[in-house]
PDB file of C-alpha atoms in Angstrom:
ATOM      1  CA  UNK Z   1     118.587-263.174 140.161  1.00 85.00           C
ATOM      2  CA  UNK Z   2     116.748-263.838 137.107  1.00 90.00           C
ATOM      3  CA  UNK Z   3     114.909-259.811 137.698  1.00 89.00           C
ATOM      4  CA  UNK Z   4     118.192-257.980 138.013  1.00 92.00           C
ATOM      5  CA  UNK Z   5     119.862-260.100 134.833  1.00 94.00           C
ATOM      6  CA  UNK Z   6     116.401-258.775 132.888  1.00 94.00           C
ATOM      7  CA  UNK Z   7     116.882-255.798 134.554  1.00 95.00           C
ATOM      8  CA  UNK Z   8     120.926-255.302 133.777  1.00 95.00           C
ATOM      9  CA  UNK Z   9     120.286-256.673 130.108  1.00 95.00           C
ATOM     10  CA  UNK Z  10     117.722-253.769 129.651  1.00 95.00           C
ATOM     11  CA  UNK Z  11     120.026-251.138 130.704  1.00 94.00           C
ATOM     12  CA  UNK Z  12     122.869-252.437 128.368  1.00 96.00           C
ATOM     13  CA  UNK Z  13     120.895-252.681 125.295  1.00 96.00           C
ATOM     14  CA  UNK Z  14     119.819-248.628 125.982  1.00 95.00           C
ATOM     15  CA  UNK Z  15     123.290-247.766 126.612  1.00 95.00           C
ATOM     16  CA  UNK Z  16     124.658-249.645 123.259  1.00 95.00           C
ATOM     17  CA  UNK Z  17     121.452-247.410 121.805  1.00 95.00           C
ATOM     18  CA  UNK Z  18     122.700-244.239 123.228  1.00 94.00           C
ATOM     19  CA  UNK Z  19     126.651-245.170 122.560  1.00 96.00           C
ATOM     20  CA  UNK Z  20     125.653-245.544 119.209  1.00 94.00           C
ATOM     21  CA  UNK Z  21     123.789-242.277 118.918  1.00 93.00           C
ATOM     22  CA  UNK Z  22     126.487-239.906 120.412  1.00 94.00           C
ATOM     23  CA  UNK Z  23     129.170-241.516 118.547  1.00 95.00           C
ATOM     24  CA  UNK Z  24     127.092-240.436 115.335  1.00 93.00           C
ATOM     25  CA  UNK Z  25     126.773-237.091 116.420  1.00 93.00           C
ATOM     26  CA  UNK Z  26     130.293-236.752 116.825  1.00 94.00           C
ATOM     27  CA  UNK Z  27     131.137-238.324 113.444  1.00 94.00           C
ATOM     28  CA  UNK Z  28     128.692-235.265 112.318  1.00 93.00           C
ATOM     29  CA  UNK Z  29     130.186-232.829 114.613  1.00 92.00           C
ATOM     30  CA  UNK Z  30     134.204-234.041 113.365  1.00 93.00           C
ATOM     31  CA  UNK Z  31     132.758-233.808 109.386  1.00 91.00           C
ATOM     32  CA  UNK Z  32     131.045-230.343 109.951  1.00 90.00           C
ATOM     33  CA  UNK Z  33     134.135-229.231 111.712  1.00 90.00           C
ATOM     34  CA  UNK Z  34     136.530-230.119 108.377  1.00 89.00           C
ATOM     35  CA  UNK Z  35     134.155-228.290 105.716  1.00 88.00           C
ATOM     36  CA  UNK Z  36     134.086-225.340 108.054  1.00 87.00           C
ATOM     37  CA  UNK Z  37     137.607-225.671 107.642  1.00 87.00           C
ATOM     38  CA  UNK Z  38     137.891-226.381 103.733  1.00 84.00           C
ATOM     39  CA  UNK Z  39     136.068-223.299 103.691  1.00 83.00           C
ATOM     40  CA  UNK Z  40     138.588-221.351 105.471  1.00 84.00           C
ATOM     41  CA  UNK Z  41     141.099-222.293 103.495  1.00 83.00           C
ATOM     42  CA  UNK Z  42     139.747-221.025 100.277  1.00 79.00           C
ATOM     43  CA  UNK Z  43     138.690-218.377 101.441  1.00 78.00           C
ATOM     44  CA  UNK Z  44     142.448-217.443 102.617  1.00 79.00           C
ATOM     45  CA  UNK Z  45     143.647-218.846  99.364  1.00 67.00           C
TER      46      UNK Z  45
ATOM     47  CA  UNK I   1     115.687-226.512 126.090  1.00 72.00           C
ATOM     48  CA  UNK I   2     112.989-229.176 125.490  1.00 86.00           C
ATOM     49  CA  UNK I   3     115.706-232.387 125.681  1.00 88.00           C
ATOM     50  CA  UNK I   4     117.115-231.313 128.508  1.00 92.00           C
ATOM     51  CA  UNK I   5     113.389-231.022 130.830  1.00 94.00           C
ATOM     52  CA  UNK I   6     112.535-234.505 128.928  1.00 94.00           C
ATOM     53  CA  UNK I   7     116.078-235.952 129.622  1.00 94.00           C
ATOM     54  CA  UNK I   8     115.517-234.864 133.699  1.00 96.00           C
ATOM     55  CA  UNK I   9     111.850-236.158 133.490  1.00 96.00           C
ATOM     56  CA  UNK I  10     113.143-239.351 132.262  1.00 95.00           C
ATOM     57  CA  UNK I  11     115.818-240.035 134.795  1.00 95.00           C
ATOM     58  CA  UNK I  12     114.135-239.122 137.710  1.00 96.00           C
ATOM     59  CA  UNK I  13     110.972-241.550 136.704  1.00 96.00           C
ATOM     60  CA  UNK I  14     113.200-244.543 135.780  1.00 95.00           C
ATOM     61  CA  UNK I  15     114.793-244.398 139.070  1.00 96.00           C
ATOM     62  CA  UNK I  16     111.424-243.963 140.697  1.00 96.00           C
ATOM     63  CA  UNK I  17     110.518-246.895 138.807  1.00 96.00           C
ATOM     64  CA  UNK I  18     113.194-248.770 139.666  1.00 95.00           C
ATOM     65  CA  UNK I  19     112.624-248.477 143.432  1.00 96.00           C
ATOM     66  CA  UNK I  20     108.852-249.291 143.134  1.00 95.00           C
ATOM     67  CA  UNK I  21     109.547-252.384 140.929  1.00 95.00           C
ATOM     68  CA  UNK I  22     112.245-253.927 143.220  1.00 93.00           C
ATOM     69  CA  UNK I  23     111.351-252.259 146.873  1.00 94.00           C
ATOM     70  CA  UNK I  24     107.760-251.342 146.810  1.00 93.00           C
ATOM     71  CA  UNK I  25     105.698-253.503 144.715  1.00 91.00           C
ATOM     72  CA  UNK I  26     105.155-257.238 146.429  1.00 90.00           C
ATOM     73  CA  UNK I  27     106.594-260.225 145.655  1.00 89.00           C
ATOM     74  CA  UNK I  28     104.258-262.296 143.967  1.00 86.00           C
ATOM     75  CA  UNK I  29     103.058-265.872 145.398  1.00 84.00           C
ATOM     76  CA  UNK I  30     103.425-268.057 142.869  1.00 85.00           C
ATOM     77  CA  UNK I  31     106.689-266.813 140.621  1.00 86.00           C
ATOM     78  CA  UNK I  32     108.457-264.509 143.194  1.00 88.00           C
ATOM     79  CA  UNK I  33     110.955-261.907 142.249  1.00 88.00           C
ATOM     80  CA  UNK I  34     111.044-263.124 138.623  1.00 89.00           C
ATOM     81  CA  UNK I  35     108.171-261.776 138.350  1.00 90.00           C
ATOM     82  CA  UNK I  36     109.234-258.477 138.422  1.00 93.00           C
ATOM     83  CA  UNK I  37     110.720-258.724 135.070  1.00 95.00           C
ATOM     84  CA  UNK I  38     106.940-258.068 134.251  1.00 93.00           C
ATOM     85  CA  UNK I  39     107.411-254.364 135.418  1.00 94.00           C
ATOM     86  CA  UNK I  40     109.545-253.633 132.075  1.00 95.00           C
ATOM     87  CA  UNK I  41     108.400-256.715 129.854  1.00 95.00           C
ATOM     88  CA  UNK I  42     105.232-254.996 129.099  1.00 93.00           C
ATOM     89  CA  UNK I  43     105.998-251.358 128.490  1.00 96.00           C
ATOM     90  CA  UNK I  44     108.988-252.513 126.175  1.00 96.00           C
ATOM     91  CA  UNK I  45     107.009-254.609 123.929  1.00 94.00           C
ATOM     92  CA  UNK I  46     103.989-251.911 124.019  1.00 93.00           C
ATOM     93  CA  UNK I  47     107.113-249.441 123.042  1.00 95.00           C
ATOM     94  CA  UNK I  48     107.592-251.657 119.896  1.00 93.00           C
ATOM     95  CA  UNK I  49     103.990-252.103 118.602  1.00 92.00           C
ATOM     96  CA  UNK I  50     104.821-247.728 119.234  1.00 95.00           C
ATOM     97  CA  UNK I  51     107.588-248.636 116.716  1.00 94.00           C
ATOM     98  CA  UNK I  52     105.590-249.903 114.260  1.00 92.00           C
ATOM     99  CA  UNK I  53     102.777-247.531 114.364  1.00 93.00           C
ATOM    100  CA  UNK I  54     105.469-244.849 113.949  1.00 95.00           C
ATOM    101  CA  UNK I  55     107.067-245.822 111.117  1.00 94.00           C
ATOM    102  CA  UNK I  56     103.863-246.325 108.760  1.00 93.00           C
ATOM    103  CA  UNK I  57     103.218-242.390 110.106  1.00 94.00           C
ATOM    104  CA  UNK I  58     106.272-242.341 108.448  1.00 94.00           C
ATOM    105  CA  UNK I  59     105.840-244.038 105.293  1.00 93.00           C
ATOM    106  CA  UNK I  60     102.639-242.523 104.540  1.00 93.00           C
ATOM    107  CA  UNK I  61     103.940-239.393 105.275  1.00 93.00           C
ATOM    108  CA  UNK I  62     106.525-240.097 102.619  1.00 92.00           C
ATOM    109  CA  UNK I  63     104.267-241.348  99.906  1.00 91.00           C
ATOM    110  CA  UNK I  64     101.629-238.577 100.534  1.00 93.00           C
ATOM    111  CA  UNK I  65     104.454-235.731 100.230  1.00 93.00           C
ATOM    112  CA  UNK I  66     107.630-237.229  99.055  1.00 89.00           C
ATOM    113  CA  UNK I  67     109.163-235.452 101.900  1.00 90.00           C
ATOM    114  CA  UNK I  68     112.395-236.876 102.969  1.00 90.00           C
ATOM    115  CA  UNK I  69     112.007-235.657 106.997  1.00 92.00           C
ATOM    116  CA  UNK I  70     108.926-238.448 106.784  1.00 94.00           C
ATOM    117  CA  UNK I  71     111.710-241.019 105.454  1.00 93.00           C
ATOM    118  CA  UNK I  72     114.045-239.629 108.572  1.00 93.00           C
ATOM    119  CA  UNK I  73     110.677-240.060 110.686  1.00 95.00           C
ATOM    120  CA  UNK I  74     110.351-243.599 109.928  1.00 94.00           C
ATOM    121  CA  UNK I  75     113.655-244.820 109.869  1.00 94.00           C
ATOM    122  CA  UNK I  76     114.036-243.037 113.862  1.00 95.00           C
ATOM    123  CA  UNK I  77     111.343-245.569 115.199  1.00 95.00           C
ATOM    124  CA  UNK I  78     112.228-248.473 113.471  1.00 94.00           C
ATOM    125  CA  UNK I  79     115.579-247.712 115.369  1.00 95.00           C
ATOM    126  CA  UNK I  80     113.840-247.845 118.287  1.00 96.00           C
ATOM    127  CA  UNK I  81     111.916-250.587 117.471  1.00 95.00           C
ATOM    128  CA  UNK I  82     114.818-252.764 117.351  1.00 95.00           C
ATOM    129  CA  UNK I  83     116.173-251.293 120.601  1.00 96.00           C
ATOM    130  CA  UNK I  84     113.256-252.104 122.670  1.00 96.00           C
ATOM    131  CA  UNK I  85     111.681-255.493 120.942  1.00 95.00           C
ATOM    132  CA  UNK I  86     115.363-256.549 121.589  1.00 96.00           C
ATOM    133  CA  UNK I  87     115.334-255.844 124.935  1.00 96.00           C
ATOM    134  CA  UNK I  88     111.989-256.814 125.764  1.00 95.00           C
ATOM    135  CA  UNK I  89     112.961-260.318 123.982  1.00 96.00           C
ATOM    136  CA  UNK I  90     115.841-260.733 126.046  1.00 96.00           C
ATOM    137  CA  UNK I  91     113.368-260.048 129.186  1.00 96.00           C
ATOM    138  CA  UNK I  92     110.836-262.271 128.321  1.00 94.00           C
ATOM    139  CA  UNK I  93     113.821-265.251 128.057  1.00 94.00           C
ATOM    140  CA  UNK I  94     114.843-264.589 131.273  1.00 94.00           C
ATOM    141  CA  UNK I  95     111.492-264.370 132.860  1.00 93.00           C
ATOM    142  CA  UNK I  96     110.886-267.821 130.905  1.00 92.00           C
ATOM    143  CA  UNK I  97     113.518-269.477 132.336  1.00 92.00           C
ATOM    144  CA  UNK I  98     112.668-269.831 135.604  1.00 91.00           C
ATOM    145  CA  UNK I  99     108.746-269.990 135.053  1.00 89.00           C
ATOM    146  CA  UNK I 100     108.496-272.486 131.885  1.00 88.00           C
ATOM    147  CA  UNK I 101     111.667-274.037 132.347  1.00 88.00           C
ATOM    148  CA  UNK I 102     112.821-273.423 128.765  1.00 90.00           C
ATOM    149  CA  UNK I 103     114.907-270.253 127.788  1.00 93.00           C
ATOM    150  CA  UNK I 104     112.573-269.739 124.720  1.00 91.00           C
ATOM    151  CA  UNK I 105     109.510-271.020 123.383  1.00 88.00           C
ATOM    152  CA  UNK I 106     108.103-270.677 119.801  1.00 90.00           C
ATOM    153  CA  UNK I 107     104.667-269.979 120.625  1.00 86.00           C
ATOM    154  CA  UNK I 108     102.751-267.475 118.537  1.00 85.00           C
ATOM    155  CA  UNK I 109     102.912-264.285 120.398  1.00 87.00           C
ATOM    156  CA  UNK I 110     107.149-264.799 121.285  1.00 89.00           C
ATOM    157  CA  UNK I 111     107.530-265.508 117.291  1.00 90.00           C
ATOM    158  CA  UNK I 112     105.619-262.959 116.116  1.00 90.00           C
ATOM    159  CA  UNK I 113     107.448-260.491 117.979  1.00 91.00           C
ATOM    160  CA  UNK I 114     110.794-261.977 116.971  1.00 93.00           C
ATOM    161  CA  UNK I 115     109.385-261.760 113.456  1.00 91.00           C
ATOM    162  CA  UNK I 116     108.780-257.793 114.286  1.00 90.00           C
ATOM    163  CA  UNK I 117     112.092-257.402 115.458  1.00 92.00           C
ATOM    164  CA  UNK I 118     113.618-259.051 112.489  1.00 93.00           C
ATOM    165  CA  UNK I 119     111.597-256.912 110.264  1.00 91.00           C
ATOM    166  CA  UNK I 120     112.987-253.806 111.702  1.00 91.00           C
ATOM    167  CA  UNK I 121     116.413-255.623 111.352  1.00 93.00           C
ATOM    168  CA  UNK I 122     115.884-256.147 107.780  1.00 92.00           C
ATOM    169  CA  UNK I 123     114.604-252.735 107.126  1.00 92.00           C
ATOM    170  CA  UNK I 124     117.927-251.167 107.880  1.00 92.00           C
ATOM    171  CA  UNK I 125     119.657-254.071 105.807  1.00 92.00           C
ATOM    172  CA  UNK I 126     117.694-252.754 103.133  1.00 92.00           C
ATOM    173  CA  UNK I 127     118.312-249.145 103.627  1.00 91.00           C
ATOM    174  CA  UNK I 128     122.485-249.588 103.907  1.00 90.00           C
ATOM    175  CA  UNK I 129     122.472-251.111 100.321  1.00 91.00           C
ATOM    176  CA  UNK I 130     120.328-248.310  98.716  1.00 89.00           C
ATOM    177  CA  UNK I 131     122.865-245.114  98.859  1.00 86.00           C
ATOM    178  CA  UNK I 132     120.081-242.773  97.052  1.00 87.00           C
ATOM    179  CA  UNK I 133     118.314-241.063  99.371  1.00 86.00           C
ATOM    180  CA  UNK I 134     114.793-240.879  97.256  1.00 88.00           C
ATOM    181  CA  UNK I 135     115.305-244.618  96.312  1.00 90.00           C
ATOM    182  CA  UNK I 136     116.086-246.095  99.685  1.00 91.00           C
ATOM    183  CA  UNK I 137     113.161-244.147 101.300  1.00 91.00           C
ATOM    184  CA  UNK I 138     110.819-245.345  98.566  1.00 90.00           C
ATOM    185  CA  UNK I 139     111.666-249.515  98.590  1.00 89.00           C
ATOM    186  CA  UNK I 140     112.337-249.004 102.796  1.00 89.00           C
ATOM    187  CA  UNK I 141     108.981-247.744 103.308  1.00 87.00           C
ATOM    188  CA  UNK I 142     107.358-250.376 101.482  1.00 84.00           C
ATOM    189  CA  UNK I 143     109.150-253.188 103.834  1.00 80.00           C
ATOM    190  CA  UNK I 144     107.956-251.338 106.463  1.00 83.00           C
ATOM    191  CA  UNK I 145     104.708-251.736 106.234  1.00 85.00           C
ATOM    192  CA  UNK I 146     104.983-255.126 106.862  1.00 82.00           C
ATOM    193  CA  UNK I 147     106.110-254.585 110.868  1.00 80.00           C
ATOM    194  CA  UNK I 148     102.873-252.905 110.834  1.00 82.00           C
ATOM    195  CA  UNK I 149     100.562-255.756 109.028  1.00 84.00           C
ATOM    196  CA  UNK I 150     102.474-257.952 112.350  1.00 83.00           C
ATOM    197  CA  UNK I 151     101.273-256.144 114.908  1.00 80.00           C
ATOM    198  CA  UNK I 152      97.521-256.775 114.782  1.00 82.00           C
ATOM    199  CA  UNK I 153      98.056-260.787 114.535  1.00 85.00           C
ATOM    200  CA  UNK I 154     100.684-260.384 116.702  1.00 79.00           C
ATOM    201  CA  UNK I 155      98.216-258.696 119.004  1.00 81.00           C
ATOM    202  CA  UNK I 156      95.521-260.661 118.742  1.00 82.00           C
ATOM    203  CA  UNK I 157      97.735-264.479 118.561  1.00 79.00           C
ATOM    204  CA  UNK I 158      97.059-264.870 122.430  1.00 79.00           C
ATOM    205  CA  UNK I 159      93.299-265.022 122.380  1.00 80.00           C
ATOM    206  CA  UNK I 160      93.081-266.847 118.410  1.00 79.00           C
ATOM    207  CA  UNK I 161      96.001-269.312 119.299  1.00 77.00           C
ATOM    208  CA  UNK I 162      96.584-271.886 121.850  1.00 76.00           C
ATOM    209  CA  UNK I 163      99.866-270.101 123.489  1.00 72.00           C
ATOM    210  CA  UNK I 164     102.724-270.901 126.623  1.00 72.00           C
ATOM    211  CA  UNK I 165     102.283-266.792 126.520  1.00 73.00           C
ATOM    212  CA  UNK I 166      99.437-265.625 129.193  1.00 72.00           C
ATOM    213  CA  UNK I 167      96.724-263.621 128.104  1.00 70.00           C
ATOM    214  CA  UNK I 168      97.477-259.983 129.112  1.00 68.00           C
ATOM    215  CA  UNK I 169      96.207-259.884 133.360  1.00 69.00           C
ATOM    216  CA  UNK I 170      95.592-255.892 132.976  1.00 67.00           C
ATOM    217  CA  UNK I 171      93.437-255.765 130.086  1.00 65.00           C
ATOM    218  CA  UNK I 172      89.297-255.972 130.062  1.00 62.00           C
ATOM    219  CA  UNK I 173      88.882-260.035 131.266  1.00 61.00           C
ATOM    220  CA  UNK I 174      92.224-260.366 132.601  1.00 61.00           C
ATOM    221  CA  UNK I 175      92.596-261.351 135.998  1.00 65.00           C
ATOM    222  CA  UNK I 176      93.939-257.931 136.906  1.00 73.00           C
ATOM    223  CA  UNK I 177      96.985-256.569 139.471  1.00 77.00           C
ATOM    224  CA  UNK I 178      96.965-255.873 143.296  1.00 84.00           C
ATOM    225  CA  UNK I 179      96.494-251.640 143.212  1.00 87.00           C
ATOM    226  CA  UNK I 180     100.376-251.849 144.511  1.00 89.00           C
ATOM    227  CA  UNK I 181     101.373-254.345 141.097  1.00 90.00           C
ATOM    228  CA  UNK I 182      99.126-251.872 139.499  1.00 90.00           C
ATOM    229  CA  UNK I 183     100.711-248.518 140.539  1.00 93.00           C
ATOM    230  CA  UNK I 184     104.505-249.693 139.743  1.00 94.00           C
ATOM    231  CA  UNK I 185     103.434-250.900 135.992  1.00 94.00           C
ATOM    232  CA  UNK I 186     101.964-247.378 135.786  1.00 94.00           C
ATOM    233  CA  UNK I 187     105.069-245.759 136.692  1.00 96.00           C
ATOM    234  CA  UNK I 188     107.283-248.145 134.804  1.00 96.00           C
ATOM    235  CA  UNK I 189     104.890-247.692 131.588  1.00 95.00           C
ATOM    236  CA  UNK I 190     105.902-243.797 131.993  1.00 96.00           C
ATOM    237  CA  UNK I 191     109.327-244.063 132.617  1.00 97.00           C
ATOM    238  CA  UNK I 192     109.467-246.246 129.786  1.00 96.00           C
ATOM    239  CA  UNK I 193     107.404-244.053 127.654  1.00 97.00           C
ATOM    240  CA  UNK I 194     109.789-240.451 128.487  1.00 97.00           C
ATOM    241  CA  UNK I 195     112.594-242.865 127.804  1.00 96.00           C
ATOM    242  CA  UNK I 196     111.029-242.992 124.588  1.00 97.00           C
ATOM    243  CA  UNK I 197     110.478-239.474 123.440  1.00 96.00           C
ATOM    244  CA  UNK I 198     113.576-238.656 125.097  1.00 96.00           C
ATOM    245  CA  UNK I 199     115.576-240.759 122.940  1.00 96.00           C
ATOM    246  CA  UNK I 200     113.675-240.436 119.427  1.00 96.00           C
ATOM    247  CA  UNK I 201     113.816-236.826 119.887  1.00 95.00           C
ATOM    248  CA  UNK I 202     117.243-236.793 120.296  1.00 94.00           C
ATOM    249  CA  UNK I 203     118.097-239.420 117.367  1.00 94.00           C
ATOM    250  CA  UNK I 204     115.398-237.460 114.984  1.00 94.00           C
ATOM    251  CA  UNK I 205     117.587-233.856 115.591  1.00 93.00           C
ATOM    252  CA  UNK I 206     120.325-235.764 115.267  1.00 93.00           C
ATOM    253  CA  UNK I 207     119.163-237.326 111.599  1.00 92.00           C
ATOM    254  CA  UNK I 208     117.969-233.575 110.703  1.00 92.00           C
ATOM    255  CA  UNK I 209     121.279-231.994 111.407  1.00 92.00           C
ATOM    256  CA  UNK I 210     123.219-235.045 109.165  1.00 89.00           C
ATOM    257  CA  UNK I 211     121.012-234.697 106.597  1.00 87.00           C
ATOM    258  CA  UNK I 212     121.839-230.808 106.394  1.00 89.00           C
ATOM    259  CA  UNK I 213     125.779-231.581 106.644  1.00 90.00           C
ATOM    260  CA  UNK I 214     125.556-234.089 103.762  1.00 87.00           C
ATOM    261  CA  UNK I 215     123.929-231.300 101.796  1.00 86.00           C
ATOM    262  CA  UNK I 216     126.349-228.782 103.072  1.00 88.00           C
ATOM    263  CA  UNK I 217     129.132-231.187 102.062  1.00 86.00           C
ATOM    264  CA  UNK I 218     127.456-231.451  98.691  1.00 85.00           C
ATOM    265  CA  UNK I 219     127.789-227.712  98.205  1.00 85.00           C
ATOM    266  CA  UNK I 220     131.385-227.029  99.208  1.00 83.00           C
ATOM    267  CA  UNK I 221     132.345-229.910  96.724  1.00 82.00           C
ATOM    268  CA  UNK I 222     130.187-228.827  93.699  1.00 81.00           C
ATOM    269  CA  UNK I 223     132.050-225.418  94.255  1.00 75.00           C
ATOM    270  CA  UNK I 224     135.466-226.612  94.609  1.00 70.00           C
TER     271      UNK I 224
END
């Protein structure tokens, strides 16, 4: 019981890791998308 | 290209792992299956002293060059380094639990390590009150030197101190593995290791590409 609990515990803490990770890349991803688009717009303007 | 081969490598040796530790390694005599927590205990706290190696890399990189991808280099593994001395601390609680009795013990080796892991903790503390770039990678690299002045004593506590931790069984004068025991810890040690470089890889491009967005973002402003 005590192996798969270690075992379980492990996993979480690297998913909580990678969670963390993607959402940052999004964040990135969401702020590169709205100066591509601040660019646009002056450009048009 | 490259993440994608290491990301495949990865999975298919943890789950290779993962079948040795539980279905093909023995159970051992004296603690039984909880000692199969061993199989990951090991490589994770290994994967920390990593950690700490990596990040002076990183902060002499810095002070040699001033480089900021040095300061990116450093702060990746001390990510890591919390990741895994974390996990590897919850591990070693639950195999003490059944084996010592206690859930923790403050022995020398378990503190020290805590100690590591709170030093990594405290590094990013640091860095999320310093919002200048050149500043924050200048006093951050000089607290993190200090994970790497712990792992030597932390090292070395096992054989200098009277500790509740064993001395390590698979190094020179330990009492050594059955070739089976032996095998798995291999496999685990490189599933644990591809997990590694998968995953500061990964969180390095990832730091690269923010860095160059920030800048970007910089730009477009200063223009505006």
């Amino acid at each position: 019981m005590f192996a798969f609990a270690a075992y379980g515990a492990v996993f979480t803490v690297i998913f909580v890791f990678l969670w963390m990770m993607i959402s940052r890349q999004n964040r990135i991803e969401k702020k590169l998308e709205q100066i591509k688009n601040q660019l646009k717009d002056r450009n048009a303007g | 290209m490259k993440l994608k081969v290491l990301a495949i490598l990865t999975l298919v040796s943890m789950l290779t792992a993962l079948y040795m530790i539980f279905l093909y390694a023995p159970r051992e005599a004296l603690q039984g299956d909880a000692q199969r927590i061993f199989y990951i205990h090991v490589p994770l706290a290994i994967s920390g002293y990593v950690s700490a190696f990596l990040l002076l890399i990183g902060v002499i990189g810095f002070f040699r060059t001033g480089d900021l991808k040095w300061d990116r280099f450093g702060e990746t593994a001390a990510a890591l380094g919390v990741t895994f001395i974390s996990a590897q601390l919850i591990t070693g609680s639950l195999w003490s639990r059944p084996i010592w009795g206690p859930w923790w013990v403050w022995d020398a080796r378990t503190t020290l390590q805590l100690v590591l892991d709170l030093i990594f903790i405290a590094y990013f503390m640091l860095r999320s009150y310093l919002p200048d770039p050149q500043k924050r990678a200048k006093l951050s690299a000089v607290f993190g030197l200090l994970g790497m002045i712990d792992v030597p004593i932390n090292y070395l506590s096992i054989y200098l101190v009277r500790t509740q931790h064993p001395q390590a069984v698979v190094s020179p004068g330990g009492g050594g593995v059955s070739p089976e025991m032996g095998l798995t810890l291999t496999v685990s040690f490189t599933a644990v290791g591809l997990l590694y470089a998968y995953l500061f890889n990964r969180r390095l491009a990832i730091a690269k590409v923010e860095e160059e967005v920030d800048y970007l973002e910089q730009v477009v402003l200063a223009h505006e």
